[in-house]
XYZ file of C-alpha atoms in Angstrom:
646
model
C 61.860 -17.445 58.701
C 63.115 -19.078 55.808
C 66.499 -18.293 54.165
C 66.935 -18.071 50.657
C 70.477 -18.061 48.598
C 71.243 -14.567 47.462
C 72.315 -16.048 44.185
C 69.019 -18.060 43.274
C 67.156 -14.532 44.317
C 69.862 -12.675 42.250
C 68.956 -15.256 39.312
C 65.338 -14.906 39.440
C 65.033 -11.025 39.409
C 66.874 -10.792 36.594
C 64.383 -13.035 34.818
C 61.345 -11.299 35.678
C 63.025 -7.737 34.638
C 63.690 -8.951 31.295
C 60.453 -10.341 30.702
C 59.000 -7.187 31.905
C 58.669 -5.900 28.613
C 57.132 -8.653 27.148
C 53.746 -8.221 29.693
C 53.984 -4.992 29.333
C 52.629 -5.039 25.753
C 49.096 -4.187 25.654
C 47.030 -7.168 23.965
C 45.397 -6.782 20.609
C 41.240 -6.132 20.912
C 38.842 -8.217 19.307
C 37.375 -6.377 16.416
C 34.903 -7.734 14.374
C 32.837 -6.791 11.443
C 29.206 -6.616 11.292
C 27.416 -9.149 9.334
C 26.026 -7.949 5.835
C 21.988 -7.145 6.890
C 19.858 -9.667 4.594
C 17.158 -7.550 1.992
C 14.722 -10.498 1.114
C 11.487 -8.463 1.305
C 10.813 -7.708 -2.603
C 9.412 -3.923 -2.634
C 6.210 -2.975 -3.646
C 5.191 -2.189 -7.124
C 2.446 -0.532 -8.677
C 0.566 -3.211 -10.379
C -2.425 -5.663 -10.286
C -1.861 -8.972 -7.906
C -2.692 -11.997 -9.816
C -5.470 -13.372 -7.949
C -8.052 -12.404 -5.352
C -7.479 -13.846 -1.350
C -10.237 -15.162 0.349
C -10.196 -14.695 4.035
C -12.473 -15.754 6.351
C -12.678 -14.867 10.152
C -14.844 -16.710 12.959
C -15.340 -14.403 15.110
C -17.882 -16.828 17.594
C -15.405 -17.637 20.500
C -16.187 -14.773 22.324
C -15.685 -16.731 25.643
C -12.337 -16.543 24.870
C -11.448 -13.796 22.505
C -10.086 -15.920 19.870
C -10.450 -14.755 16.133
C -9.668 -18.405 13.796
C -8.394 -17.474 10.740
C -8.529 -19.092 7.009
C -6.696 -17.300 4.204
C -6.544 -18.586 0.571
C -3.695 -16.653 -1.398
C -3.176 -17.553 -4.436
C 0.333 -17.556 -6.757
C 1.236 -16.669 -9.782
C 2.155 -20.171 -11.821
C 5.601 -20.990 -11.630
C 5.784 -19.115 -8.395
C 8.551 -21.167 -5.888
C 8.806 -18.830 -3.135
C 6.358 -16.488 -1.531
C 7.320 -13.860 0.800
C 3.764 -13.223 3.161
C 3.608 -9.530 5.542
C 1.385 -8.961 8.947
C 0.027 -5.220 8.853
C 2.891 -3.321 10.936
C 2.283 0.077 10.317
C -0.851 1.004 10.787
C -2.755 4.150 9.463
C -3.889 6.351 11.939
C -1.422 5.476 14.802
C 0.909 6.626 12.735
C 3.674 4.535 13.681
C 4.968 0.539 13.928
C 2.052 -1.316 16.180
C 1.204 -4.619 14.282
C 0.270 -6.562 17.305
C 2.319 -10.037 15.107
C 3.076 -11.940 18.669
C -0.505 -12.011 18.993
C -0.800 -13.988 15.593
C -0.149 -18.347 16.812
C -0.626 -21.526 15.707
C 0.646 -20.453 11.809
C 0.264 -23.535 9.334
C 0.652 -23.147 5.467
C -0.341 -25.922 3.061
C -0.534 -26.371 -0.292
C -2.487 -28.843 -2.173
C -2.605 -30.688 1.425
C 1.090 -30.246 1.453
C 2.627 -28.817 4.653
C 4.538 -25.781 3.947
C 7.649 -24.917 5.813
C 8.265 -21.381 7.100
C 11.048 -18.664 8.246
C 10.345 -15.647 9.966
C 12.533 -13.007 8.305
C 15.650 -12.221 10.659
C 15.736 -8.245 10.499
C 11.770 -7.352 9.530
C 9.754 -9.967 12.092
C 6.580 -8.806 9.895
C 7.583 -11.100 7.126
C 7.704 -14.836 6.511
C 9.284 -16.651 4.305
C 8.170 -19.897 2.263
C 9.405 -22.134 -0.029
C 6.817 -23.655 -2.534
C 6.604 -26.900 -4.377
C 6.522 -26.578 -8.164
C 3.099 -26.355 -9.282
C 1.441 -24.496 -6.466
C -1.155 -21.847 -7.372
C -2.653 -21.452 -4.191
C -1.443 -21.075 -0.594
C -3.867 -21.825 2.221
C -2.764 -19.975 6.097
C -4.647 -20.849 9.027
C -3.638 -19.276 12.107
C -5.167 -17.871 15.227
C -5.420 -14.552 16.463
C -5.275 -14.286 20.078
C -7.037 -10.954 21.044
C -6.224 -9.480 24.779
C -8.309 -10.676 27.702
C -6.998 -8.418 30.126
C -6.308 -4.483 29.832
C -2.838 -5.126 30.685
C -2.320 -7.377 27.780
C -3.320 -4.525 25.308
C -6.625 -3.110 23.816
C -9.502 -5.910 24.702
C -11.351 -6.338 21.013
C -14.006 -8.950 22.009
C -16.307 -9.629 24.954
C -19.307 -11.726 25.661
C -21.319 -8.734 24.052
C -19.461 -7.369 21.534
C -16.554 -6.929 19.012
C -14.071 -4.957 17.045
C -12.912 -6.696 13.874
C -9.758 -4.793 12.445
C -9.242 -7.019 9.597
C -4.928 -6.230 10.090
C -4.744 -7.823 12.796
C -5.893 -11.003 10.983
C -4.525 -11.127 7.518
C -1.338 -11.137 5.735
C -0.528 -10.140 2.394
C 1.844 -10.700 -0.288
C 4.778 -8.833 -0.519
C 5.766 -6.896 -3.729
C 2.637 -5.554 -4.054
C 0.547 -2.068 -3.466
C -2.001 -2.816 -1.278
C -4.436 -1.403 -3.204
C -3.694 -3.604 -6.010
C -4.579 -7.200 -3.785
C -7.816 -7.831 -4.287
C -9.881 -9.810 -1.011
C -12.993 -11.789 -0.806
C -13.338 -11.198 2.992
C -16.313 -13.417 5.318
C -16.954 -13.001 8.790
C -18.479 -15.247 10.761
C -20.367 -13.266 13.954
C -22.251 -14.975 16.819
C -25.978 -16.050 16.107
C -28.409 -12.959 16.270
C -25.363 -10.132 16.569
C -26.255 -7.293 13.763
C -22.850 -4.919 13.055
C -22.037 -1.968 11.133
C -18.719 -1.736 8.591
C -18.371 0.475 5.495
C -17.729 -3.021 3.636
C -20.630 -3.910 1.258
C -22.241 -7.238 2.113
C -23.066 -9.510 -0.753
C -25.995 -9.997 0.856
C -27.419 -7.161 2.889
C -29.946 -9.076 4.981
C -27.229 -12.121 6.387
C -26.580 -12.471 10.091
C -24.479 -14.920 11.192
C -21.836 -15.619 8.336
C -21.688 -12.217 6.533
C -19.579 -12.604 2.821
C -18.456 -8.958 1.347
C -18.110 -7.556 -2.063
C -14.892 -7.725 -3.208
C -12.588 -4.923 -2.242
C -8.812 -3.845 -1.938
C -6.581 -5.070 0.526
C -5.387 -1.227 1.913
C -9.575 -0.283 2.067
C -10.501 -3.406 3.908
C -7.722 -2.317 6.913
C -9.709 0.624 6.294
C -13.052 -0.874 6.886
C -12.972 -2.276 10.440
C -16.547 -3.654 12.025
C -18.340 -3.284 15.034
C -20.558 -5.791 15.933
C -23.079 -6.931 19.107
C -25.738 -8.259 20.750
C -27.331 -4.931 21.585
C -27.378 -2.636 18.291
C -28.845 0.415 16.977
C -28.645 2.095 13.714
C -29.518 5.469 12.629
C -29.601 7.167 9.409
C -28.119 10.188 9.720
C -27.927 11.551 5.969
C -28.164 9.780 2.629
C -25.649 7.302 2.732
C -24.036 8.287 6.376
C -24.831 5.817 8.948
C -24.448 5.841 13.052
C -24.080 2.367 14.150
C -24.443 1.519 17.742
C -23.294 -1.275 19.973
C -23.683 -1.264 23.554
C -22.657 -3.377 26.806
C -27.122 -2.982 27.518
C -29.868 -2.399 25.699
C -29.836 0.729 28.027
C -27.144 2.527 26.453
C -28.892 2.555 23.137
C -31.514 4.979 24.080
C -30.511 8.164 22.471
C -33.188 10.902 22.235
C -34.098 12.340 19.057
C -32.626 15.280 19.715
C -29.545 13.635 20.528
C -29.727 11.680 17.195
C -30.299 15.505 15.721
C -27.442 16.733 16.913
C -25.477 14.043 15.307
C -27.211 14.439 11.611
C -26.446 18.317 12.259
C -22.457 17.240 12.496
C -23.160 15.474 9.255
C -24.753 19.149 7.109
C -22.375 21.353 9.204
C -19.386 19.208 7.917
C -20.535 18.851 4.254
C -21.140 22.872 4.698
C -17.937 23.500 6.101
C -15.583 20.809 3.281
C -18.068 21.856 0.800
C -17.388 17.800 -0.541
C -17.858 14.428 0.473
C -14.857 12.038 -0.141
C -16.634 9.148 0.381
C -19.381 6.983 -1.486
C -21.086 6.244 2.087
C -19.842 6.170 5.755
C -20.376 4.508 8.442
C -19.878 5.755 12.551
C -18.839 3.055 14.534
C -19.731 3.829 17.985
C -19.423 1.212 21.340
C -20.305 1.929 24.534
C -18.703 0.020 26.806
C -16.277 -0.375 29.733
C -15.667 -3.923 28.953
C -14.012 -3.061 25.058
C -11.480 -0.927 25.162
C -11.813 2.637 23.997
C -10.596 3.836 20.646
C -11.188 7.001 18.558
C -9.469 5.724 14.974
C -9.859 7.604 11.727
C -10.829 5.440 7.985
C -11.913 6.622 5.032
C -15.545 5.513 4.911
C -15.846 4.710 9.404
C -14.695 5.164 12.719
C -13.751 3.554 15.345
C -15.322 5.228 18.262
C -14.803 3.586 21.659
C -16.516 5.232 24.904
C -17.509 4.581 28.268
C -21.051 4.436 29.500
C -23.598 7.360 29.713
C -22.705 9.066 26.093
C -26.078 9.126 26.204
C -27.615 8.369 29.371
C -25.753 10.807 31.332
C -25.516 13.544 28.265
C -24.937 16.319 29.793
C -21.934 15.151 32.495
C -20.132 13.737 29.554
C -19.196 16.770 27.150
C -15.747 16.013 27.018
C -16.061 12.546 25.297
C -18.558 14.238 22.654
C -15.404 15.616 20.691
C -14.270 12.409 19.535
C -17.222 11.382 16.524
C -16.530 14.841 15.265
C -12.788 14.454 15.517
C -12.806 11.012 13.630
C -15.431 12.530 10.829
C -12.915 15.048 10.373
C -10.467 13.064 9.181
C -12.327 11.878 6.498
C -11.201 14.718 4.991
C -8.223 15.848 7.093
C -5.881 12.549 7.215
C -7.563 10.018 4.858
C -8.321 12.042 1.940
C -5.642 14.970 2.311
C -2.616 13.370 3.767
C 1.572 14.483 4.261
C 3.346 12.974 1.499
C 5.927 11.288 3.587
C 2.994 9.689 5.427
C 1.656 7.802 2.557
C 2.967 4.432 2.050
C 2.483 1.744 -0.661
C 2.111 -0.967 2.081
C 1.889 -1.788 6.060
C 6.294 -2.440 5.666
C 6.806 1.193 4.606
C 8.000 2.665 7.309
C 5.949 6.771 7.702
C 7.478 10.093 8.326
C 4.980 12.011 10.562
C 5.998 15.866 9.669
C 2.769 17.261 8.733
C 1.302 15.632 12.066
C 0.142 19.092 12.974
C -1.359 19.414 9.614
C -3.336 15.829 9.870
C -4.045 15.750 13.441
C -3.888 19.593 14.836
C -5.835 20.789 12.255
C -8.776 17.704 12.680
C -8.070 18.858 16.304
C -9.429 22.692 15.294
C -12.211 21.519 13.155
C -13.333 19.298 15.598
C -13.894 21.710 18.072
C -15.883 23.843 15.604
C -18.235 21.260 14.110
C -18.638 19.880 17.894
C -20.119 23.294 18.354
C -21.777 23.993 14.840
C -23.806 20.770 15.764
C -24.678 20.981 18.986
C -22.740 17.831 19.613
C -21.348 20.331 22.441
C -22.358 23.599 23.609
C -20.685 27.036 22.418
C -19.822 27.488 26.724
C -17.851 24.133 26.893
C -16.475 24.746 23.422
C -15.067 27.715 25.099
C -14.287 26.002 28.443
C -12.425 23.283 26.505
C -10.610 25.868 24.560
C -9.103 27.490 27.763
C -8.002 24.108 29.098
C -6.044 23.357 25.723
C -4.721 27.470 25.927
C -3.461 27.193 29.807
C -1.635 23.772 29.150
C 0.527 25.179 26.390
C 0.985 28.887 28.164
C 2.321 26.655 31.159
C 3.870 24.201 28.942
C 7.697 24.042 30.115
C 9.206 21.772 27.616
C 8.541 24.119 25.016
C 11.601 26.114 26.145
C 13.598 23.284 24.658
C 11.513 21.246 22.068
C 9.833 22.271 18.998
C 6.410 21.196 18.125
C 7.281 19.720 14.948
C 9.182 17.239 16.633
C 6.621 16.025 19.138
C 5.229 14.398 15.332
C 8.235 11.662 16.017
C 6.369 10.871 19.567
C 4.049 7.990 18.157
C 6.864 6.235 17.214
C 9.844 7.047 20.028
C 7.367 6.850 22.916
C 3.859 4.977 21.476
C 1.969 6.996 24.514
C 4.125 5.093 27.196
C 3.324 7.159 30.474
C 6.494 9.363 30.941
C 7.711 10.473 34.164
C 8.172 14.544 33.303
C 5.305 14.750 30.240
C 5.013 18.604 30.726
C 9.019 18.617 30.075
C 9.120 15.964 27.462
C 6.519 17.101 25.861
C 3.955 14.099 24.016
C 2.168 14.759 20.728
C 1.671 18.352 21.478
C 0.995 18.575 17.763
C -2.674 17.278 18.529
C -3.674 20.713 20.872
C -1.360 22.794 20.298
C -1.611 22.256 16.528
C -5.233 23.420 17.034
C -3.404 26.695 18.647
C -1.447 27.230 15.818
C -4.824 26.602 13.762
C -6.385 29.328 15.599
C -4.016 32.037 15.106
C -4.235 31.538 11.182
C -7.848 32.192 11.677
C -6.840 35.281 13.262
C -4.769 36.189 10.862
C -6.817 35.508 7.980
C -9.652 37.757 9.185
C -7.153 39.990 10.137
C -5.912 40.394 6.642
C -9.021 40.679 4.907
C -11.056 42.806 7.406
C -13.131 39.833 8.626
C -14.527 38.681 4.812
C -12.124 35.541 5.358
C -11.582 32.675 7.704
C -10.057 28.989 7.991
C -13.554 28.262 6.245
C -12.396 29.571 3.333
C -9.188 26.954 3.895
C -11.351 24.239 4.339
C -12.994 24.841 0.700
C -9.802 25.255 -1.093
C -8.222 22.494 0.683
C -10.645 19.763 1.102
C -13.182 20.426 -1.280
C -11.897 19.714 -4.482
C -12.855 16.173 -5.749
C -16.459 15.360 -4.353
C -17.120 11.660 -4.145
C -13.506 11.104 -4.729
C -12.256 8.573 -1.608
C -8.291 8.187 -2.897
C -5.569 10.040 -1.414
C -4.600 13.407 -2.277
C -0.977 14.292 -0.745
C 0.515 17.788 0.226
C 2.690 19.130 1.673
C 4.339 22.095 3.656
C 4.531 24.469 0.601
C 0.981 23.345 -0.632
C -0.324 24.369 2.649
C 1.383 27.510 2.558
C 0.466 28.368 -1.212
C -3.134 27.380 -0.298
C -3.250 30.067 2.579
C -1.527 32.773 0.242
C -4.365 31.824 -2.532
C -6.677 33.318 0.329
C -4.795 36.090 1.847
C -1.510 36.697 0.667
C 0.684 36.834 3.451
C 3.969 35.084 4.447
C 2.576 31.996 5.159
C 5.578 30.334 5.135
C 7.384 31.936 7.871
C 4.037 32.097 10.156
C 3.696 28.849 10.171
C 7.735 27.847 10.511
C 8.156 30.086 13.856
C 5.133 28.251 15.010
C 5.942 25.103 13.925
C 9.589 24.581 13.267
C 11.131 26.616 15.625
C 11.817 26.735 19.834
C 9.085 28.509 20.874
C 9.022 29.665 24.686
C 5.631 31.599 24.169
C 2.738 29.579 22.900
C 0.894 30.363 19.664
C -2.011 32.211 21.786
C -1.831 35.284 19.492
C -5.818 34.957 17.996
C -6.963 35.648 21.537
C -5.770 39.267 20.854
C -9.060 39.632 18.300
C -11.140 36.973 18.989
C -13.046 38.816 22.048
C -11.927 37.499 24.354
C -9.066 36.860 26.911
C -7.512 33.957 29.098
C -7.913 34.378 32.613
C -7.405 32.302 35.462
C -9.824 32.192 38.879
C -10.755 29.995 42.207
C -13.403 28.788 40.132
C -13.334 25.766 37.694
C -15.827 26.099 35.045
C -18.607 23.451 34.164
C -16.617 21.689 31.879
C -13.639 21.701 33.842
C -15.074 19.794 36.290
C -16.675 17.370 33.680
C -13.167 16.321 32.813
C -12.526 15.882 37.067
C -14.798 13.514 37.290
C -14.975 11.404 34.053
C -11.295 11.124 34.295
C -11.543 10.506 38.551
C -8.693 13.281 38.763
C -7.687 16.479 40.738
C -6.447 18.686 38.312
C -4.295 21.158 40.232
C -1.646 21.898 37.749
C -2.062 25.675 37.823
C -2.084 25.708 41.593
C 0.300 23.193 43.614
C 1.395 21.922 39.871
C 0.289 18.887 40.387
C -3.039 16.324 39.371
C -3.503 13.415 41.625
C -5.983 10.281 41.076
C -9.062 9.403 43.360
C -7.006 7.226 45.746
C -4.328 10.434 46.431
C -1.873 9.163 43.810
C 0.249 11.481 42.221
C -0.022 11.322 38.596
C 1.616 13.719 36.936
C 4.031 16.916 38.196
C 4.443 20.051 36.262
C 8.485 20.667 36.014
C 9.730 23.624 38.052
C 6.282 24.057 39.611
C 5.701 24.028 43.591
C 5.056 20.591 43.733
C 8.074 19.536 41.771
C 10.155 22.149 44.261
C 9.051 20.435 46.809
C 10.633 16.863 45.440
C 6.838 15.273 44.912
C 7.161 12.933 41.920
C 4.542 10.665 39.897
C 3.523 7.448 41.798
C 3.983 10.102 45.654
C 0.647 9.207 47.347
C -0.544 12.036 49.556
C -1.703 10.709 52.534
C -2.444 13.924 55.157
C -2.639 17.910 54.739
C -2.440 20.121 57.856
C -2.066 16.946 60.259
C -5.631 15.755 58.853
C -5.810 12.726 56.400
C -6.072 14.044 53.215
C -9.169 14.540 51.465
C -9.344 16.240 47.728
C -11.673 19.286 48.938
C -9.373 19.444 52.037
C -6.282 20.094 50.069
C -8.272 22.935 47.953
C -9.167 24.716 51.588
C -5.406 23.962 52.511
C -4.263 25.804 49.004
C -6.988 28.924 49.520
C -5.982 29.177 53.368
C -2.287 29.488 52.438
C -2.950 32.552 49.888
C -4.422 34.356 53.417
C -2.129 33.083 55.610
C 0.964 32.766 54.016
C 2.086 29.562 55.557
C 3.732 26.553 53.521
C 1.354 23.534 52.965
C 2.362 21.066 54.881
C 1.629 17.010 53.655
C 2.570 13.876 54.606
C 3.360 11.865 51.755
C 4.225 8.287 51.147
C 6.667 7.383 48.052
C 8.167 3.887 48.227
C 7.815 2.038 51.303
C 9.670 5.704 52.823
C 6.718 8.335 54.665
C 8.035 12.000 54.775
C 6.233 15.367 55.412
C 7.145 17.913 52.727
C 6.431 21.643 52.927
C 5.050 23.730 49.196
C 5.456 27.490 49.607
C 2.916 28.248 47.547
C 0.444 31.523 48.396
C -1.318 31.810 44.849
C -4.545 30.115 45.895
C -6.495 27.989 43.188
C -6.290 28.599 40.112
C -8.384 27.234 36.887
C -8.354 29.001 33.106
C -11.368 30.641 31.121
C -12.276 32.209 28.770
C -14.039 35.746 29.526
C -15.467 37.802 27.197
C -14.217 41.141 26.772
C -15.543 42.153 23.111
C -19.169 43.759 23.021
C -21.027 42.289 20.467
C -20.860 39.037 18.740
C -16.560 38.826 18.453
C -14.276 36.675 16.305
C -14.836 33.395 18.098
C -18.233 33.834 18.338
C -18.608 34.297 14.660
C -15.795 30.926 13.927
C -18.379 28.562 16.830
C -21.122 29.685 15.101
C -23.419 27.404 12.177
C -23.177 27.967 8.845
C -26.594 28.378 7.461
């Protein structure tokens, strides 16, 4: 041990306790202040662009899905900087999806000047450039690289086939309405590929390179094309046009009567609006499992994107038969009547999505009706379907906390990610259980006037006025209401606000009260029920174990606070036995119906993780699958809503 003078220790003690204090003191934070947020982006105002863009695509390297892009814009003289915007949000998806790191290779000139550019540091849609004095015209080539793989995004092009959404290929100048930018726009398709768009060729006979009238900048991301080597087109009404591309010549064979079920969506519509707010129209329809499937609304078209056998294998496939009326629909519902807050001036805008249930939920109802005004679908799977969409919401949990209205803010929080507790969560509920909501006022309005009036009488007063006329007509939540009171006059207001606005633990299921008939729920799946097994290669056992699974035993989704979810089973569990036996779908059904007898747990071993573990469900309720049963005698409410107008 070392010995140390009690003097020097004395000495240094007393040091350290007077600078005690002194480290003691707490230090002083850094506390900056935020940088002022730049506003270059001029807004857009309501008058003519000076000048007309040309913009030509090639759409011919299909080998590698590569759209090449030219786009003349020109400037006003004197112009010395140009601000230019990608498409961000997009009409119909209803939220922020402009696919810009897709967009490569950007190169401006001018007069065979190189331009520099800047990408704008807070909105990413907009770049920046700095012209030379004398410029009146602005030439962008850049390359749009469309997905190859699924897992990349939506494939647009294949060897066969594609989908030209002219915003995914075009800028525009900002400070402008869209509608004011006029667009020469040229396409240039493989050799011997025909197409269908609601744009007006200059010359209605060209293949190949295809020039179009001019038009607006807002209706040409309005006017997407479908093109192909294997294409069919049918008349359907003066002016109304089903357009056909396929992966094989195979898929093109549609019946007549299948073709006549199709012109009968067409009357039953025009019936039903009582207008047409369009000068012609165009269905866009691919069938293919190589594209990827879409169902988007335009004015004039749609975008409809479904697997093979739509009509090959018509009658296993109702469930994808909605979607042409759904997209017709919102010709009317969406394009032509639209939310004020959702209208925009430009693709920057950002869009408010309040009247989502209005826009989508009510296209939702009438697309159920026409689908079985037409023949499109039958009156039984109409039904069928409507018991599906009426047992999801009855068992929905997450209406306990959530309102519908809000589920309109899902497109842009959540943009359809898969969530890990959807029937909690809740996603876009405003879609089915808008068409709920859309039900009871039919119920209410027959109710009111002793059956002389219906949501048909809506659909008049709401969408008919202005035949021909394809602008926009906005609304909203008191125009809806006043419309309804024009009908029957009611509190309209409030109906629709406990429906819509407020926590509701009880779904809006009221109209099954008069419509003849009532939901029940038995060991039997209907028809149409197991349609939607098989097209979707699912076990649906939500109102049973409260659970679905995938063909491989996968657990894909898990109703919160059912048996399943009780048991600690989550999404991505793969069931592996039941009972000691390795697990087969119709095994797990007899293990469900043999537990309602014997009143033993189900027993599975299930694999989540790299970790195996046999969990028991104590459930005794056996299978269980909605319907509708009829209860009225006679031709009932429903009957009388599914049925044609003549």
């Amino acid at each position: 041990m070392r010995l140390v003078s009690t003097a020097v220790s004395t000495a240094v003690l007393a040091t350290l306790l007077a600078a005690a204090p002194a480290l003691a003191q707490p230090v002083a934070q850094s506390a900056p202040q935020p940088t002022a947020l730049p506003d270059a982006v001029p807004p857009a105002r309501d008058i003519p662009y000076p000048g007309t863009i040309r913009l030509t695509v090639d759409a011919t390297d299909t080998a590698r899905g590569i759209f090449r892009v030219k786009e003349a814009i020109p400037v006003a003289a004197g112009t010395r900087a140009l601000t230019l915007l990608y498409p961000e949000w997009l009409p119909g998806q209803h939220a922020p999806r402009g696919p810009i790191d897709d967009v490569a290779g950007l190169r401006f000139t001018a007069g065979g000047q190189v331009l520099t550019w800047k990408r704008d540091p807070v909105n990413v849609y907009a770049l920046h450039l700095d012209l030379p004095a004398g410029v009146t015209e602005v030439l962008a080539e850049f390359q749009y690289l469309s997905p190859t793989t699924t897992a990349q995004g939506r494939v647009v092009m294949t060897p066969d086939m594609l989908n030209l959404q002219w915003n995914l290929v075009a800028f525009y100048p900002a400070g402008w309405f869209t509608r004011q930018i006029p667009v020469d726009a040229t396409a240039i398709l493989p050799a011997g590929w025909r197409y269908g768009t609601a744009l007006e060729p200059r010359d209605p006979a060209a293949l190949g390179t295809v020039a179009f009238k001019t038009i607006d900048f807002d209706t040409l991301v309005d006017s997407p094309m479908f093109a192909g080597r294997h294409f069919r087109q049918e008349t359907l009404a003066p002016g109304v046009r089903l357009n056909i591309v396929a992966d094989s010549p195979e898929e093109l064979a549609a019946t007549p009567d299948q073709i006549e079920r199709h012109r009968e969506l067409v009357r039953q519509a025009v019936k039903l609006f009582g207008a047409q707010h369009y000068d012609h129209y165009d269905f866009l329809l691919a069938i293919s499992d190589r594209l990827g499937g879409i169902g988007l609304e335009h004015h004039r078209s749609s975008e409809n994107g479904v697997v093979p056998g739509y009509f090959t294998k018509w009658a296993d496939n109702a469930g994808r038969h909605n979607l042409l009326p759904h997209e017709y629909t919102h010709s009317w519902d969406g394009k032509y009547r639209r939310g004020a807050d959702l209208f925009t001036p430009d693709f920057s805008m950002p869009m408010r999505n309040s009247l989502l249930w209005v826009y989508e939920g009510q296209t939702q109802f009438w697309g159920y009706v026409l689908q079985a005004r037409s023949g499109i679908v039958s009156k039984e799977d109409t039904l069928s379907a409507y018991a599906m969409i009426a047992a999801l919401h009855e068992k929905r949990p997450g209406r306990q906390w959530r309102p519908l209205v809000d589920t309109t803010n899902d497109p842009i929080m959540s943009a359809r990610r898969p969530q890990p507790w959807l029937s909690w969560q809740r996603s876009e509920d405003y879609y089915n259980e808008g068409l709920l909501v859309w039900l009871d006022t039919d119920a209410k309005l027959r109710e009111l006037t002793g059956g002389r009036k219906s949501m048909d009488d809506f659909a008049r007063a709401f969408f008919g006025p202005g035949d021909r006329d394809w602008g926009v007509s906005t609304y909203d939540f008191a125009t809806v209401a006043s419309t309804l009171n024009g009908i029957a006059p009611y509190d309209w207001a409030g109906f629709l606000k406990k429906r819509v606005d407020a926590v509701a633990p009880q779904a809006p299921l009221g109209w099954l009260a008069t419509s003849g008939y009532r939901l029940a729920y038995t060991a039997e799946p209907t028809a149409y029920w197991l349609s939607e097994e098989k097209a979707r290669k699912i076990t649906d056992l939500s109102y049973s174990l409260g659970m679905v699974i995938d063909k491989d035993a996968q657990v894909t989704q898990v109703i919160w606070d059912g048996p399943a979810f009780a048991a600690g089973i989550t999404s991505g569990t793969t069931l592996l036995a039941v009972g000691g036996h390795a697990l087969d779908a119709d095994d797990l059904k007899r293990a469900i119906t043999d537990a309602k007898t014997s009143g033993k747990p189900i027993e599975l071993l299930v694999k989540k993780g790299d970790r195996f573990q046999t969990v028991s469900i104590a459930y005794r309720g056996g299978l269980q699958y909605p319907r509708l049963e009829k209860v009225a005698k006679g031709e009932a409410a429903l009957d009388r809503l599914l049925a044609p107008r003549r």
